[in-house]
Amino acid sequence: SKEISQWFENNFDIENGISLDRTDQEVNWATELNRNLHNDTFLNLVIETHQFPSSELFFSEKSVRPIYTAQPFIIFGNPESLKYLKQLGYKTFSDFWDESYDEDVPLQERFDRLFNTLESIADKPMEELNEWLCDMQPILEHNFNTLMRVESLHKRNKELSKWIEL
């Protein structure tokens, strides 16, 4: 838990709701997928581009990667990001850990809830995490299949085409 706390202290500006964990910002890492990193970790913690309430929820490639790689995830983005994902047909991991960090409460409170969730996961024995991973398999497969559904892709392409025509 000390490592988690230190990482957030070094990389997250709670007052402004921004994070910076890379110094090579001239490189577009959005197109990169580090397979070893995904294969060697239990959980993908996504610190999304925006964490403040907004009229639009924002999901970047960072949120899609763990779904595409069938990996459990925690998304710390706009409040109610997980609620919106569920409306799109995705499943989250509320049966395994507290997802109250996604509620529309002040940013510091959301951050504290996120930290508590991460601490509770980090305190679990590896055997329990491995059991969770087996129990999560249907969720991971469901989310991947939801992402890859052809009709969903067509719908997104139609919406994009309308937007481009404007």
C-alpha positions as MATLAB code, in Angstrom:
seq = 'SKEISQWFENNFDIENGISLDRTDQEVNWATELNRNLHNDTFLNLVIETHQFPSSELFFSEKSVRPIYTAQPFIIFGNPESLKYLKQLGYKTFSDFWDESYDEDVPLQERFDRLFNTLESIADKPMEELNEWLCDMQPILEHNFNTLMRVESLHKRNKELSKWIEL';
ca = [
       0.000    0.000    0.000;
       2.963    2.320    0.535;
       3.940    1.825   -3.118;
       0.424    2.708   -4.274;
       0.392    5.816   -2.121;
       3.823    6.881   -3.392;
       2.817    6.379   -7.031;
      -0.297    8.529   -6.646;
       1.646   11.192   -4.785;
       4.219   11.341   -7.584;
       1.849   11.092  -10.537;
      -1.538   12.530   -9.652;
      -2.462   16.157   -9.082;
      -5.600   15.858   -6.934;
      -6.420   19.572   -7.101;
      -6.429   19.688  -10.883;
      -7.493   16.103  -11.545;
      -4.606   15.252  -13.842;
      -1.986   12.556  -13.901;
       1.363   12.255  -15.604;
       3.281    9.022  -15.403;
       5.462    9.378  -18.503;
       8.074   11.906  -19.473;
       8.073   11.024  -23.189;
       4.884   12.879  -24.069;
       6.036   13.449  -27.649;
       5.350    9.758  -28.351;
       1.762    8.723  -29.084;
       1.420    5.675  -26.861;
      -2.266    5.258  -27.762;
      -1.406    2.789  -30.514;
       0.926    0.668  -28.389;
      -0.093   -2.486  -26.552;
       2.456   -3.965  -24.184;
       1.339   -7.595  -24.128;
       3.812   -8.599  -21.405;
       2.537   -5.873  -19.115;
      -1.054   -7.034  -19.575;
      -0.142  -10.705  -19.200;
       1.926  -10.178  -16.056;
      -0.539   -8.110  -14.038;
      -3.758   -9.030  -12.292;
      -5.474   -5.692  -12.719;
      -5.361   -2.749  -15.091;
      -5.766    0.528  -13.234;
      -6.911    3.087  -15.794;
      -6.443    6.718  -14.839;
      -8.573    8.270  -17.558;
      -7.930   11.637  -19.138;
     -10.775   13.330  -17.233;
     -11.890   12.762  -13.634;
     -14.273   15.671  -13.113;
     -18.039   15.646  -13.725;
     -18.807   16.618  -17.283;
     -21.705   16.710  -19.681;
     -19.869   14.028  -21.674;
     -18.143   10.945  -20.393;
     -14.741   10.442  -21.912;
     -13.171    7.062  -22.628;
      -9.793    6.828  -24.300;
      -7.876    3.838  -25.571;
      -6.706    3.339  -21.987;
     -10.180    2.129  -21.005;
     -10.496   -0.162  -24.011;
      -7.166   -1.953  -23.559;
      -8.114   -4.075  -20.528;
     -11.402   -5.024  -22.185;
      -9.570   -6.002  -25.374;
      -6.964   -7.990  -23.427;
      -9.609   -9.620  -21.176;
      -8.133   -8.171  -18.015;
      -9.905   -6.987  -14.847;
      -9.940   -3.202  -14.650;
     -10.586   -0.222  -12.447;
     -11.372    2.964  -14.368;
     -10.872    6.253  -12.579;
     -12.433    8.710  -14.994;
     -15.452   10.965  -15.041;
     -17.893   10.089  -12.249;
     -20.303    7.344  -13.283;
     -18.032    6.004  -16.021;
     -18.728    2.448  -14.867;
     -22.462    3.128  -14.805;
     -22.261    4.220  -18.439;
     -20.201    1.153  -19.406;
     -22.931   -1.004  -17.882;
     -25.551    0.839  -19.957;
     -23.488   -0.077  -23.024;
     -23.708   -3.738  -22.005;
     -20.369   -4.208  -20.265;
     -19.932   -5.789  -16.843;
     -17.712   -4.494  -14.063;
     -16.244   -6.067  -10.953;
     -18.486   -4.891   -8.121;
     -18.854   -8.487   -6.920;
     -15.123   -8.490   -6.187;
     -14.312   -4.995   -4.935;
     -15.870   -1.694   -3.955;
     -16.606    0.495   -6.979;
     -17.926    3.485   -5.020;
     -14.967    5.520   -6.347;
     -17.096    5.898   -9.490;
     -19.859    7.838   -7.715;
     -20.394   11.558   -8.280;
     -18.856   12.841   -5.055;
     -16.005   15.357   -4.564;
     -12.768   14.328   -6.261;
     -10.835   13.910   -3.003;
     -13.499   11.519   -1.698;
     -13.456    9.574   -4.970;
      -9.668    9.386   -4.762;
      -9.815    8.148   -1.152;
     -12.332    5.470   -2.137;
     -10.124    4.426   -5.059;
      -7.112    4.177   -2.783;
      -9.085    2.055   -0.277;
     -10.215   -0.261   -3.057;
      -6.652   -0.654   -4.329;
      -5.385   -1.318   -0.810;
      -8.005   -3.991   -0.210;
      -7.042   -5.747   -3.457;
      -3.304   -5.458   -2.749;
      -3.853   -7.034    0.688;
      -5.423  -10.178   -0.817;
      -3.296  -13.322   -0.922;
      -2.245  -14.402   -4.405;
      -4.304  -17.600   -4.088;
      -7.465  -15.559   -3.601;
      -6.646  -13.318   -6.575;
      -6.135  -16.412   -8.719;
      -9.533  -17.719   -7.603;
     -11.068  -14.352   -8.456;
      -9.516  -14.504  -11.889;
     -11.183  -17.856  -12.531;
     -14.500  -16.480  -11.254;
     -14.095  -13.376  -13.443;
     -13.599  -15.346  -16.647;
     -17.257  -15.056  -17.759;
     -17.149  -11.270  -17.200;
     -13.881  -10.915  -19.114;
     -15.204  -12.962  -22.039;
     -18.508  -11.078  -22.025;
     -16.751   -7.697  -22.111;
     -14.432   -8.769  -24.936;
     -17.361  -10.095  -26.951;
     -19.350   -6.920  -26.280;
     -16.438   -4.840  -27.545;
     -16.010   -6.962  -30.663;
     -19.672   -7.370  -31.644;
     -20.064   -6.577  -35.331;
     -23.380   -4.738  -34.921;
     -21.808   -2.541  -32.261;
     -18.952   -1.670  -34.593;
     -21.395   -0.826  -37.388;
     -23.397    1.397  -35.049;
     -20.254    3.275  -33.993;
     -19.192    3.684  -37.622;
     -22.629    5.091  -38.554;
     -22.472    7.566  -35.659;
     -18.972    8.589  -36.675;
     -20.053    9.026  -40.286;
     -22.903   11.319  -39.209;
     -20.520   13.353  -37.121;
     -18.024   13.672  -39.988;
     -20.766   14.809  -42.375;
     -21.668   17.713  -40.066;
];
